[in-house]
Coordinates of C-alpha atoms in Angstrom, one line a residue:
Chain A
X1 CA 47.4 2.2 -17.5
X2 CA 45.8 4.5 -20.1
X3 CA 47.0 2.8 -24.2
X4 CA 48.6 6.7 -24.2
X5 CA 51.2 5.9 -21.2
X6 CA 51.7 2.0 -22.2
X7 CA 52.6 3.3 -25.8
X8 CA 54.8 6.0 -24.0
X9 CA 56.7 3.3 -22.1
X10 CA 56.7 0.9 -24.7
X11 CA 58.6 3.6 -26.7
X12 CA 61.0 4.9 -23.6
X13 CA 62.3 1.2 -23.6
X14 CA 63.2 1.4 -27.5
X15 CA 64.8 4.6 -26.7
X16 CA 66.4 3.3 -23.7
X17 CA 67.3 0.2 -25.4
X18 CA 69.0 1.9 -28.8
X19 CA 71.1 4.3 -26.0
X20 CA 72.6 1.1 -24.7
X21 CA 73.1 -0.6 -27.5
X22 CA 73.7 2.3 -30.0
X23 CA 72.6 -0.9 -32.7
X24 CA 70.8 1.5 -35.4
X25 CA 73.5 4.6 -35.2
X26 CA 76.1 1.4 -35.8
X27 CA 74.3 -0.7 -38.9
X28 CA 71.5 1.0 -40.8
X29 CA 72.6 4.9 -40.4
X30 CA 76.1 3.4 -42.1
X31 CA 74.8 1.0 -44.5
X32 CA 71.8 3.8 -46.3
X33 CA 74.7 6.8 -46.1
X34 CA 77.3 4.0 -47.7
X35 CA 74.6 3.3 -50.2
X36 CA 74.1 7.0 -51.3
X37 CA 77.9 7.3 -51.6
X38 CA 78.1 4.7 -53.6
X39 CA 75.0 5.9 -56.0
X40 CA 76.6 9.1 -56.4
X41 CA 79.2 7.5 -57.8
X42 CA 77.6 5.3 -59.9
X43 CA 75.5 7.7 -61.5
X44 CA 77.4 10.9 -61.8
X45 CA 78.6 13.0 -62.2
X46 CA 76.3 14.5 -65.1
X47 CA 74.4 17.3 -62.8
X48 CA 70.6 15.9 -65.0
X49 CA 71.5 12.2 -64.0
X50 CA 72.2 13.3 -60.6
X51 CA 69.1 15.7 -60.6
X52 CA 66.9 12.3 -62.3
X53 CA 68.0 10.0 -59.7
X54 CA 68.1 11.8 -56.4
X55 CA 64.7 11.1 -55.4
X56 CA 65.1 7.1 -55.9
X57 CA 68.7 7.1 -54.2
X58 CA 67.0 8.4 -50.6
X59 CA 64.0 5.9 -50.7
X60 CA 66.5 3.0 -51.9
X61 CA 68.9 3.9 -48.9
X62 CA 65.7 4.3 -46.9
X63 CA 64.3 0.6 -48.2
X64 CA 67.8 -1.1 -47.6
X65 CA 67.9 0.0 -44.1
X66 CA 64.4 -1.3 -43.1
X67 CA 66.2 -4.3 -42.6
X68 CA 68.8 -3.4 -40.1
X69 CA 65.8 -1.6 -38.6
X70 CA 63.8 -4.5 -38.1
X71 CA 66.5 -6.5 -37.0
X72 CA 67.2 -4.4 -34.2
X73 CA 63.2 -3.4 -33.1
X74 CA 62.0 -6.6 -33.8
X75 CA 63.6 -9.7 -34.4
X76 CA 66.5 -8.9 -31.2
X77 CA 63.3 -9.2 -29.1
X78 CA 62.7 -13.0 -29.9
X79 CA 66.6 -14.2 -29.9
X80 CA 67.4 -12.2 -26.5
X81 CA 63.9 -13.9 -25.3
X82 CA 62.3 -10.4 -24.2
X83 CA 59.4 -10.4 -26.7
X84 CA 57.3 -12.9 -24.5
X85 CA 57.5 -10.2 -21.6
X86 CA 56.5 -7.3 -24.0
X87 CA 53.5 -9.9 -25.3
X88 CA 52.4 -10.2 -21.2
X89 CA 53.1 -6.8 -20.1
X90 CA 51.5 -4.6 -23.3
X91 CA 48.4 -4.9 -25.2
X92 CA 48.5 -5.5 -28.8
X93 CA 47.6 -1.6 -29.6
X94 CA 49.9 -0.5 -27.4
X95 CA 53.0 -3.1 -28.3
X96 CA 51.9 -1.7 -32.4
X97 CA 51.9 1.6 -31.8
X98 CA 55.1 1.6 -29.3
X99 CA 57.2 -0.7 -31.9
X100 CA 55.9 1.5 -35.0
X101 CA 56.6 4.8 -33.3
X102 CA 60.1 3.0 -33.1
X103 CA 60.6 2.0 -36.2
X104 CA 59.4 5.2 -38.0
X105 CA 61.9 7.5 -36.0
X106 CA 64.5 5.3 -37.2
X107 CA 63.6 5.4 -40.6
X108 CA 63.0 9.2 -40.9
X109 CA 65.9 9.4 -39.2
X110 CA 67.7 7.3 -42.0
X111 CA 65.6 9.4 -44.3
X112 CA 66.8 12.7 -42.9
X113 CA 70.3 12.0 -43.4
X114 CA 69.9 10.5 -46.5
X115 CA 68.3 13.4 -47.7
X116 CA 70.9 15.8 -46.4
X117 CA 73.5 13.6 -48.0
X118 CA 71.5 13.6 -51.6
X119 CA 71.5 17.7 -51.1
X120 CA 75.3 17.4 -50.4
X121 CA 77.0 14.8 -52.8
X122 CA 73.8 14.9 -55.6
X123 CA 74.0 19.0 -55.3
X124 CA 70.3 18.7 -56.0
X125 CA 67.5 21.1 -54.3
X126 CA 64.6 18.5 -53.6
X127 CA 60.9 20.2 -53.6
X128 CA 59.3 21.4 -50.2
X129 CA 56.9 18.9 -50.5
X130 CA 59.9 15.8 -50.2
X131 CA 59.6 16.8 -46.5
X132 CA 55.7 15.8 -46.5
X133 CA 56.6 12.5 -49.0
X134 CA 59.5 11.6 -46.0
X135 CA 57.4 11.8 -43.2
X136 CA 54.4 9.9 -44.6
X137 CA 56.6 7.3 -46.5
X138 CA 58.5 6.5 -43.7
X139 CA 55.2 5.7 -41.7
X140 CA 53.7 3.0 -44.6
X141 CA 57.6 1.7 -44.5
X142 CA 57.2 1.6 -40.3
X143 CA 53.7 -0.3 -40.5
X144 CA 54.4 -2.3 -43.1
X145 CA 58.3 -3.4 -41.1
X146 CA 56.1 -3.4 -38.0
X147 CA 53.8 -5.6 -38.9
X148 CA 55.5 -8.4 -41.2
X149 CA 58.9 -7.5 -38.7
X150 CA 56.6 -9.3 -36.4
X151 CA 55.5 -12.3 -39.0
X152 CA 58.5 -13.1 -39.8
X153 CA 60.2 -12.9 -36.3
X154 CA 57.8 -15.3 -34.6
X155 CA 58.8 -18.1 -37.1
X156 CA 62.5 -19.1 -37.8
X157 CA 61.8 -20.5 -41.0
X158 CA 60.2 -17.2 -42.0
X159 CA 63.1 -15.0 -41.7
X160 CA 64.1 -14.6 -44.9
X161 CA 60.8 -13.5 -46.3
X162 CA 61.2 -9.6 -44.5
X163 CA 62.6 -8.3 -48.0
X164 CA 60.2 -10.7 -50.4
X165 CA 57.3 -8.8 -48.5
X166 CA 58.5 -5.7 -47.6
X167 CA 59.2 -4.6 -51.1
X168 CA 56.6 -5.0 -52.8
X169 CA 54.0 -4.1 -50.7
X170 CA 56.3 -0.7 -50.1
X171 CA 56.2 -0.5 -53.6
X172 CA 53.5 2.4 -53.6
X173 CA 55.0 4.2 -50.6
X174 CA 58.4 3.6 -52.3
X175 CA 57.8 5.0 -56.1
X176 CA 55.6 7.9 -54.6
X177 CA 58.7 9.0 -52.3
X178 CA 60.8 8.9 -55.2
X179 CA 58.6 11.0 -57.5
X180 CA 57.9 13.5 -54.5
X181 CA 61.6 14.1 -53.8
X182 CA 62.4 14.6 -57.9
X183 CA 62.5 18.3 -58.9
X184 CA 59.7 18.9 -61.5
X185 CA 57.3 16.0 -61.0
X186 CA 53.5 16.8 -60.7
X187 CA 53.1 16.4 -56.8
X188 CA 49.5 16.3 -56.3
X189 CA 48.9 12.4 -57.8
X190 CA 51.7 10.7 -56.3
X191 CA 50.7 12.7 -52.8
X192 CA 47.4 11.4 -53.2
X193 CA 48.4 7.9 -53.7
X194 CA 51.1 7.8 -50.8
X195 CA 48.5 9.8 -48.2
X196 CA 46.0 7.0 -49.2
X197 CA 48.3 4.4 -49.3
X198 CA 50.3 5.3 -46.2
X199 CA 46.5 5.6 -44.5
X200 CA 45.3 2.2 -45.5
X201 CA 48.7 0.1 -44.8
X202 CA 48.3 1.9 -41.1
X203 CA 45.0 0.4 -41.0
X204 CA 45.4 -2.7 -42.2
X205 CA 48.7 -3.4 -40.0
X206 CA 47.2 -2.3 -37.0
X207 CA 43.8 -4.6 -37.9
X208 CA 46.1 -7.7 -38.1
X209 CA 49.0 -6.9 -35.7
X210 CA 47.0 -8.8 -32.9
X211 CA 46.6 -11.7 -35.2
X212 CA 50.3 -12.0 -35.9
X213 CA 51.2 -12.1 -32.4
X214 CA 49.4 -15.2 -31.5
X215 CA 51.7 -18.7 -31.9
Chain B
X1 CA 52.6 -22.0 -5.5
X2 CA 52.6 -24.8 -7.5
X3 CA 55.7 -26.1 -8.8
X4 CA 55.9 -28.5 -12.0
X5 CA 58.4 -31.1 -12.8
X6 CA 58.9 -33.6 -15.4
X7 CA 61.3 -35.2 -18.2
X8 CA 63.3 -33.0 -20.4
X9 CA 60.3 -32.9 -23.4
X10 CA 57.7 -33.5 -20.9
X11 CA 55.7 -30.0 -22.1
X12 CA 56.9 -27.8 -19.0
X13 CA 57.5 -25.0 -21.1
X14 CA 54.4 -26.0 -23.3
X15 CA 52.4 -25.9 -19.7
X16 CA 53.5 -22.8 -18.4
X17 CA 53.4 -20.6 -22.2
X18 CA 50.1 -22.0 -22.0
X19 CA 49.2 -20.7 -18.3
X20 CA 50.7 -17.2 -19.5
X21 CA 48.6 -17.1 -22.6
X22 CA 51.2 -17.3 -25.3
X23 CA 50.4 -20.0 -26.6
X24 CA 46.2 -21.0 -28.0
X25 CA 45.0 -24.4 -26.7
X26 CA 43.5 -26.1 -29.3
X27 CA 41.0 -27.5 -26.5
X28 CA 39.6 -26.1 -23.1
X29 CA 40.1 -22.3 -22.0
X30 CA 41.8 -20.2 -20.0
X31 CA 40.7 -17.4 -17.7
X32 CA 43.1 -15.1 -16.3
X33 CA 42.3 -11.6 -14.7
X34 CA 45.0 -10.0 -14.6
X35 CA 48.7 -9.9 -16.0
X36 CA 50.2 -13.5 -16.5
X37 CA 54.1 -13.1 -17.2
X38 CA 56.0 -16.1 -18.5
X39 CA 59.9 -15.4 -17.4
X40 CA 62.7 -18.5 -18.7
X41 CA 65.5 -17.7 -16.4
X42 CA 68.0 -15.4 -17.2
X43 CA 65.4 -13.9 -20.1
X44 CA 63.4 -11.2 -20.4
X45 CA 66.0 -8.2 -20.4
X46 CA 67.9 -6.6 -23.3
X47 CA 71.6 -8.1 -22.8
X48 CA 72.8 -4.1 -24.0
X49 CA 71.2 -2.1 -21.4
X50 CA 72.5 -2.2 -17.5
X51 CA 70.3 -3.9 -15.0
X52 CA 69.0 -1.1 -13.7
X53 CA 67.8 0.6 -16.6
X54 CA 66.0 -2.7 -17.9
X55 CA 64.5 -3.7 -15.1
X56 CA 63.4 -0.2 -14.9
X57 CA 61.9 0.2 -18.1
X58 CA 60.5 -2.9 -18.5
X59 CA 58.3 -2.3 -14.9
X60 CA 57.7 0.7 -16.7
X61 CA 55.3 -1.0 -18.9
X62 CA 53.0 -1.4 -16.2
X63 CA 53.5 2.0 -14.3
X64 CA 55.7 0.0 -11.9
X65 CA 59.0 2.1 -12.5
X66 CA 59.1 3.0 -9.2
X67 CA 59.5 -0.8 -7.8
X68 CA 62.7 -1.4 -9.7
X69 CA 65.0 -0.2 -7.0
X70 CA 63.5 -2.3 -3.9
X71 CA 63.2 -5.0 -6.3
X72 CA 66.8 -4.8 -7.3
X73 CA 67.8 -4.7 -3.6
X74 CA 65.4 -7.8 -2.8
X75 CA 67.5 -9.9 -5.0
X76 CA 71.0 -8.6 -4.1
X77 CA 71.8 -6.8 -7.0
X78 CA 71.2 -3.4 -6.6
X79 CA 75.3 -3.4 -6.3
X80 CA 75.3 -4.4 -10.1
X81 CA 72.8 -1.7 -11.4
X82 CA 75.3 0.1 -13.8
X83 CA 76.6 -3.0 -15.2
X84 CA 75.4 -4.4 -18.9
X85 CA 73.8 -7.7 -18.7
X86 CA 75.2 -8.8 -20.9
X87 CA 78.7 -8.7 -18.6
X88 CA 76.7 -10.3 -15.9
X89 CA 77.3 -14.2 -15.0
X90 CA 74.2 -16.9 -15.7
X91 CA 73.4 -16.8 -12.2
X92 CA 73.4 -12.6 -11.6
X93 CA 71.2 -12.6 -14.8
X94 CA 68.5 -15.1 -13.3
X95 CA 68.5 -12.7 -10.1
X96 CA 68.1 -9.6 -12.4
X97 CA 65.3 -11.8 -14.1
X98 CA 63.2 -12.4 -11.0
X99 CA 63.7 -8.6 -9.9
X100 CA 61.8 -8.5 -13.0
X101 CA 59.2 -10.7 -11.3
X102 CA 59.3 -8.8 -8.0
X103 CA 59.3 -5.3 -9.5
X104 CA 56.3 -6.1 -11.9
X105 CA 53.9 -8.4 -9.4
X106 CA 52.1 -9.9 -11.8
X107 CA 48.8 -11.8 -11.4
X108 CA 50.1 -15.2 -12.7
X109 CA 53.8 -16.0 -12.5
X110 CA 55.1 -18.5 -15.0
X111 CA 58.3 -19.2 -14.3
X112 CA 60.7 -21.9 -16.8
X113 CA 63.7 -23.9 -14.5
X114 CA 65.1 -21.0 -12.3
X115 CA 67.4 -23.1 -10.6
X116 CA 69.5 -24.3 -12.7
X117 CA 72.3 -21.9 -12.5
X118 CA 72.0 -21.0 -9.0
X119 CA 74.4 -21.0 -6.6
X120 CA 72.8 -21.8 -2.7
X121 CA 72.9 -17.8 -1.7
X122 CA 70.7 -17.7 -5.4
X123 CA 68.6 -20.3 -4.5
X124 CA 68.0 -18.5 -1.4
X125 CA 67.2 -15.4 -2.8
X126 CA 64.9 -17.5 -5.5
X127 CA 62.4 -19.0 -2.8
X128 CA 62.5 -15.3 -0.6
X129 CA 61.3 -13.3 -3.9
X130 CA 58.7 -16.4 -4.3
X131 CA 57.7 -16.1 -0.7
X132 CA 57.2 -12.6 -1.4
X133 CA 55.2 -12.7 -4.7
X134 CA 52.9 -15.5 -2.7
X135 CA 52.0 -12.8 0.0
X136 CA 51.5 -10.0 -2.7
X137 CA 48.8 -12.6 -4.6
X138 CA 50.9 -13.4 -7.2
X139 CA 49.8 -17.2 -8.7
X140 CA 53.1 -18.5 -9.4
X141 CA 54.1 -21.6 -11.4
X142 CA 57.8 -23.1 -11.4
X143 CA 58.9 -25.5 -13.7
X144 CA 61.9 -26.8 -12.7
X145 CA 63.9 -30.6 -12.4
X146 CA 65.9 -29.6 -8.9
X147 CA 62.1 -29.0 -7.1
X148 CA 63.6 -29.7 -3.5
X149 CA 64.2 -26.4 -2.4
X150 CA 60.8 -25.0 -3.8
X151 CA 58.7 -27.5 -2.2
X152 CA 58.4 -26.5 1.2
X153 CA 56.7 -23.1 -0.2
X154 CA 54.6 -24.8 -2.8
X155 CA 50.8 -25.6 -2.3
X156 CA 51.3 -28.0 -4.7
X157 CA 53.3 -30.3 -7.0
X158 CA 52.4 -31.4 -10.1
X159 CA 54.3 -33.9 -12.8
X160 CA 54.0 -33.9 -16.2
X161 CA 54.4 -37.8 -17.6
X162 CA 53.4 -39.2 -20.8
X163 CA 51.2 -35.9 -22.1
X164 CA 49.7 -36.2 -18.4
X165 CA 49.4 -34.0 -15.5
X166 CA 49.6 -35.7 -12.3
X167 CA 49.3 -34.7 -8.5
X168 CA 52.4 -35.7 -6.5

């Protein structure tokens, strides 16, 4: 099989998988569109505080459900004992690119409704280019919950570190969302730093990802 | 065929993880040309999708879709395609587990204490699919502590004693 058609299939079973199971439409689609309704509250209702904080509200939602998110790609792999058949059946490109394809629907999917909820409850108009800061964000937040998903998954006495790493090493993809999707911020350095950023972390994940699989 | 038995702790599972290639020796090496599949019994499938659709998906990831449904039908279960696994009893998943096996027909065949949920018609079924992946070219290795009914089809049997690995 061509890497093309194993990443395919690798993908189809996630799909397949999240139809059965429906686990991400039930935990982090809830959790990030709780936690927007809950920083509207907080913040409001001044229409400037709501306008300031917009931005950071979607990439918060969209950091708090990377963990649901890896939960469900990654770590329900080792306790239902199906990540050893994935390890034999897959090469590591292909198991990478299949799990972060996975994992980056799910967050811009989290993202998109985050977004649309931010528009709603915020009644803020984000900047075209928030679409371009969601869809590149989300893919540094995929590697980066690809990659350490996988670290910490392989090792029970690990599992606790997903957040520790995750967040700051998001930082960057994180902060640069946030400005992106704020009305009136200078686009062109923070789209600089999150198309570099989101390049290199793509990299660098896919580099290691074969090293991480090994016990 | 060779089938490996041994004390609870003996390294079975250490063997066999190490035969699939999941786990790094620290000495010697391992050549394997093809696709070695470690299975523990009634693993290896998503307890939320039905037994059809994993077994499908997962032969899927090496274009084997196709030999989900015979596979299926080899080990009596083709009636239970629509059903969750998670519904299924311990024995019905260890059958839907070695369609897995028979739909994939992998190069090396690792497989951790199959029997030890199975019913006789399971057992059965167990040493027909092994019979079957033996004439397809499969290279299987069973690690299991009830070895009777797996003997007769095995080329060999090996016991693991004391860190050792002994010929019966």
């Amino acid at each position: 099989m061509t890497l093309s058609a194993q990443v395919l299939a690798v993908l189809r079973r996630e799909a397949a998988v999240e139809r059965a199971g429906r686990e991400l439409l039930t935990t982090a689609l809830p959790l990030a569109a709780a936690f927007v309704v809950l920083a509207g509250l907080a913040f409001g209702p001044e229409p400037q505080a709501l306008e300031r904080t917009a931005g950071g509200t979607v990439w918060l939602a969209v950091l708090v459900a990377t963990l649901p998110v890896a939960r469900a790609v990654l770590s329900a792999e080792l306790t239902e004992d199906t990540w050893d058949v994935l390890r034999a059946l897959t090469g590591p490109g292909a198991l990478f690119a299949g799990k972060l394809l996975g994992v980056w629907a799910a967050l811009l999917t989290v993202w998109a409704l985050t977004s649309g909820l931010v528009v709603v409850l915020f009644d803020v108009r984000p900047p075209l280019v928030a679409v371009g800061a969601g869809v590149l964000g989300t893919l540094a937040l995929a590697s980066l919950t690809t990659a350490v998903g996988v670290l910490v998954a392989t090792g029970s006495r690990r599992r606790g570190l997903l957040p520790a790493l995750v967040l700051p090493a998001g930082l960057p993809a994180l902060l640069a969302g946030a400005q992106l999707s704020t009305p009136g911020v200078v686009a062109l350095p923070w789209a600089v730093l999150l198309v570099a950023y989101a390049a290199v972390l793509l990299a660098a994940c896919w580099t290691v990802f074969p090293a991480l699989l090994e016990e | 065929m060779s089938v490996v038995t041994g004390e609870n702790g003996s390294g079975k599972t250490t063997l066999l993880r190490l035969a699939a290639g999941l786990l790094q020796s620290t000495t010697g090496t391992r050549t394997c040309s093809g696709t070695a599949l470690y299975l523990r019994a009634g693993g290896g499938l998503r307890s939320a999708q039905t037994v059809g659709d994993a077994v499908a998906t997962t032969a899927a990831l090496v274009g084997r879709r196709g030999a989900s449904g015979p596979a299926l039908a080899l080990l009596g279960i083709a009636a239970h395609a629509d059903r969750r696994l998670g519904t299924l009893s311990a024995g019905e998943r260890v059958r839907a587990t070695l369609a897995v096996a028979a739909a994939v027909e992998p190069t090396v065949l690792c497989l951790d204490e199959p029997t030890g949920v199975l019913d006789e018609r399971g057992v059965d079924l167990l040493v027909t699919v092994l019979g079957y992946l033996r004439s397809a070219g499969t290279a299987v290795l069973v690690a299991t502590h009830q070895p009777a009914a797996l003997l007769p089809l095995a080329d060999a049997h090996l016991r693991l004693a004391g860190g050792r690995l002994e010929v019966v």
